[in-house]
Amino acid sequence: MNGMGVPRRLLGEGERVVVQLRTHGKALVAPVLALLVLAGVTGLAVALMPEDLAPVGWMALAILVAAGVLGWVVVPFARWRTTTYTLTSRRLITRRGILSRHGHDVPLSRIVDVSYQRSLGDRLLGCGTLQLRTASEAEPLVLPDVPDVARVHLMVSELVFGPQAQLAGGPR
């Protein structure tokens, strides 16, 4: 394994990894902004803290800052770091979870529709939401914040429907 996705030992014989991805880095914008705001508020609190409150105030401030960093920075970063999408020659594998892991494997042979959506912001950032509909599930599998979603959409479509499907407008 290369630090992301699925270990090679979990691949079937002849199965190859086509692409391994993490969710787009835009998921880290809010945690970075939260860290900057926390730093600013902490600096302001330190500057304005009365001397008679210093011992208790420092402890309270440290606890609040640690809780803020944990909840608004560390957890979102860990969530981003542990969410992966792996497309192989036979299936799409999703993995997520910090303390407990959740996985979903979708055989490519079960996929009947592949689509994607990109908001203006997603287009500017180069990502989007990939939706896969399978023959057996009523709701599509939705993969948010997929980097270069148009390219991934094309890869999935070619693996599922064949390279000529894009030109012909549908499955073979």
Short mmCIF file of C-alpha atoms in Angstrom, two decimals:
data_model
loop_
_atom_site.label_atom_id
_atom_site.label_comp_id
_atom_site.label_asym_id
_atom_site.label_seq_id
_atom_site.Cartn_x
_atom_site.Cartn_y
_atom_site.Cartn_z
CA MET A 1 0.00 0.00 0.00
CA ASN A 2 1.26 3.48 -0.76
CA GLY A 3 -0.20 5.19 2.31
CA MET A 4 -3.57 5.62 0.67
CA GLY A 5 -6.34 3.33 -0.41
CA VAL A 6 -6.26 -0.42 -0.47
CA PRO A 7 -3.33 -2.74 0.30
CA ARG A 8 -2.23 -4.74 -2.73
CA ARG A 9 -2.80 -7.98 -0.82
CA LEU A 10 -6.55 -7.23 -0.86
CA LEU A 11 -6.68 -7.09 -4.64
CA GLY A 12 -7.84 -10.14 -6.56
CA GLU A 13 -5.63 -11.98 -9.00
CA GLY A 14 -5.29 -9.89 -12.14
CA GLU A 15 -7.00 -6.91 -10.50
CA ARG A 16 -5.08 -3.67 -10.90
CA VAL A 17 -5.46 -0.25 -9.33
CA VAL A 18 -6.50 2.35 -11.91
CA VAL A 19 -6.50 5.37 -9.59
CA GLN A 20 -6.40 6.07 -5.85
CA LEU A 21 -7.72 9.37 -4.53
CA ARG A 22 -8.45 11.27 -1.36
CA THR A 23 -11.26 13.75 -1.20
CA HIS A 24 -10.25 17.15 -2.56
CA GLY A 25 -8.12 19.41 -0.38
CA LYS A 26 -10.99 21.92 -0.22
CA ALA A 27 -12.13 19.92 2.80
CA LEU A 28 -9.17 21.44 4.66
CA VAL A 29 -10.09 25.09 4.01
CA ALA A 30 -12.46 25.35 6.99
CA PRO A 31 -10.00 23.71 9.43
CA VAL A 32 -7.20 26.07 8.30
CA LEU A 33 -9.49 29.08 8.74
CA ALA A 34 -10.56 27.76 12.15
CA LEU A 35 -6.91 27.43 13.16
CA LEU A 36 -6.22 31.03 12.11
CA VAL A 37 -9.26 32.31 14.00
CA LEU A 38 -8.28 30.28 17.08
CA ALA A 39 -4.77 31.72 16.94
CA GLY A 40 -6.13 35.26 16.68
CA VAL A 41 -8.64 34.80 19.49
CA THR A 42 -5.97 33.16 21.66
CA GLY A 43 -3.58 36.05 21.07
CA LEU A 44 -6.31 38.54 21.93
CA ALA A 45 -7.25 36.61 25.08
CA VAL A 46 -3.62 36.50 26.20
CA ALA A 47 -3.21 40.23 25.64
CA LEU A 48 -6.41 41.15 27.47
CA MET A 49 -6.25 38.66 30.34
CA PRO A 50 -6.11 40.43 33.73
CA GLU A 51 -3.10 39.48 35.86
CA ASP A 52 -5.24 38.41 38.81
CA LEU A 53 -6.92 35.76 36.59
CA ALA A 54 -3.65 34.56 35.06
CA PRO A 55 -3.19 31.11 36.71
CA VAL A 56 -6.78 29.97 36.26
CA GLY A 57 -7.24 31.96 33.05
CA TRP A 58 -4.20 30.35 31.40
CA MET A 59 -5.48 26.89 32.27
CA ALA A 60 -9.01 27.65 31.02
CA LEU A 61 -7.62 29.21 27.85
CA ALA A 62 -5.37 26.20 27.22
CA ILE A 63 -8.30 23.80 27.64
CA LEU A 64 -10.55 25.84 25.34
CA VAL A 65 -7.87 26.18 22.66
CA ALA A 66 -7.03 22.46 22.84
CA ALA A 67 -10.72 21.55 22.50
CA GLY A 68 -11.11 23.97 19.59
CA VAL A 69 -8.03 22.65 17.79
CA LEU A 70 -9.16 19.06 18.34
CA GLY A 71 -12.74 19.62 17.16
CA TRP A 72 -12.22 22.14 14.37
CA VAL A 73 -8.78 21.16 13.05
CA VAL A 74 -7.59 17.67 14.02
CA VAL A 75 -10.86 15.75 13.50
CA PRO A 76 -11.62 17.27 10.05
CA PHE A 77 -8.01 16.67 8.97
CA ALA A 78 -8.17 13.05 10.16
CA ARG A 79 -11.51 12.60 8.36
CA TRP A 80 -9.95 13.94 5.14
CA ARG A 81 -6.84 11.80 5.58
CA THR A 82 -8.81 8.59 6.11
CA THR A 83 -11.36 9.00 3.30
CA THR A 84 -10.16 7.32 0.11
CA TYR A 85 -11.60 6.26 -3.22
CA THR A 86 -9.86 3.49 -5.14
CA LEU A 87 -10.89 2.50 -8.65
CA THR A 88 -9.59 -0.88 -9.76
CA SER A 89 -10.09 -2.83 -12.94
CA ARG A 90 -12.95 -4.71 -11.19
CA ARG A 91 -14.50 -2.48 -8.52
CA LEU A 92 -14.77 0.88 -6.83
CA ILE A 93 -13.59 0.78 -3.22
CA THR A 94 -14.41 3.51 -0.72
CA ARG A 95 -12.89 3.67 2.75
CA ARG A 96 -13.56 6.18 5.52
CA GLY A 97 -13.39 6.44 9.26
CA ILE A 98 -11.10 7.63 12.01
CA LEU A 99 -11.60 5.24 14.92
CA SER A 100 -13.79 2.72 13.14
CA ARG A 101 -13.36 2.05 9.44
CA HIS A 102 -16.22 1.83 6.97
CA GLY A 103 -15.76 0.38 3.53
CA HIS A 104 -17.93 -0.06 0.48
CA ASP A 105 -16.94 -2.13 -2.53
CA VAL A 106 -19.00 -1.80 -5.70
CA PRO A 107 -18.26 -4.29 -8.47
CA LEU A 108 -18.02 -2.43 -11.77
CA SER A 109 -20.36 -5.01 -13.31
CA ARG A 110 -23.18 -3.73 -11.02
CA ILE A 111 -22.87 -0.07 -12.08
CA VAL A 112 -25.62 1.00 -14.50
CA ASP A 113 -25.17 4.79 -14.48
CA VAL A 114 -22.28 7.18 -13.84
CA SER A 115 -22.76 10.93 -13.51
CA TYR A 116 -21.11 13.91 -11.90
CA GLN A 117 -21.99 17.39 -10.70
CA ARG A 118 -19.78 20.44 -10.36
CA SER A 119 -20.85 23.70 -8.78
CA LEU A 120 -19.13 26.91 -9.81
CA GLY A 121 -16.88 26.63 -6.75
CA ASP A 122 -16.09 23.01 -7.60
CA ARG A 123 -15.22 23.99 -11.16
CA LEU A 124 -12.84 26.66 -9.90
CA LEU A 125 -11.20 24.19 -7.51
CA GLY A 126 -11.11 21.26 -9.93
CA CYS A 127 -13.37 18.83 -8.10
CA GLY A 128 -16.97 17.63 -8.00
CA THR A 129 -19.43 14.99 -6.86
CA LEU A 130 -19.44 11.60 -8.58
CA GLN A 131 -22.68 9.60 -8.50
CA LEU A 132 -22.85 5.90 -9.29
CA ARG A 133 -26.13 4.05 -9.61
CA THR A 134 -26.04 0.29 -9.25
CA ALA A 135 -28.53 -2.31 -10.40
CA SER A 136 -29.29 -3.38 -6.83
CA GLU A 137 -29.54 -0.13 -4.85
CA ALA A 138 -32.30 2.48 -5.07
CA GLU A 139 -30.08 5.37 -4.01
CA PRO A 140 -26.90 6.22 -5.91
CA LEU A 141 -23.51 5.98 -4.26
CA VAL A 142 -22.46 9.62 -3.87
CA LEU A 143 -18.77 10.47 -3.65
CA PRO A 144 -18.35 14.14 -2.72
CA ASP A 145 -15.27 16.28 -3.41
CA VAL A 146 -13.65 13.98 -5.97
CA PRO A 147 -10.54 15.66 -7.44
CA ASP A 148 -10.63 16.00 -11.24
CA VAL A 149 -14.11 14.46 -11.26
CA ALA A 150 -14.52 14.66 -15.06
CA ARG A 151 -11.42 12.51 -15.59
CA VAL A 152 -12.52 10.02 -12.90
CA HIS A 153 -16.00 9.93 -14.48
CA LEU A 154 -14.42 9.07 -17.82
CA MET A 155 -12.25 6.34 -16.25
CA VAL A 156 -15.24 4.72 -14.53
CA SER A 157 -17.38 5.00 -17.68
CA GLU A 158 -14.70 3.39 -19.83
CA LEU A 159 -14.20 0.54 -17.35
CA VAL A 160 -17.94 -0.05 -16.99
CA PHE A 161 -19.23 0.58 -20.51
CA GLY A 162 -16.09 0.33 -22.65
CA PRO A 163 -14.10 3.09 -24.36
CA GLN A 164 -16.64 3.51 -27.18
CA ALA A 165 -19.55 4.12 -24.78
CA GLN A 166 -18.71 7.80 -24.47
CA LEU A 167 -18.86 8.23 -28.24
CA ALA A 168 -22.00 6.14 -28.69
CA GLY A 169 -23.81 7.87 -25.84
CA GLY A 170 -24.47 4.88 -23.61
CA PRO A 171 -23.67 1.31 -22.58
CA ARG A 172 -22.69 -1.26 -25.19
#
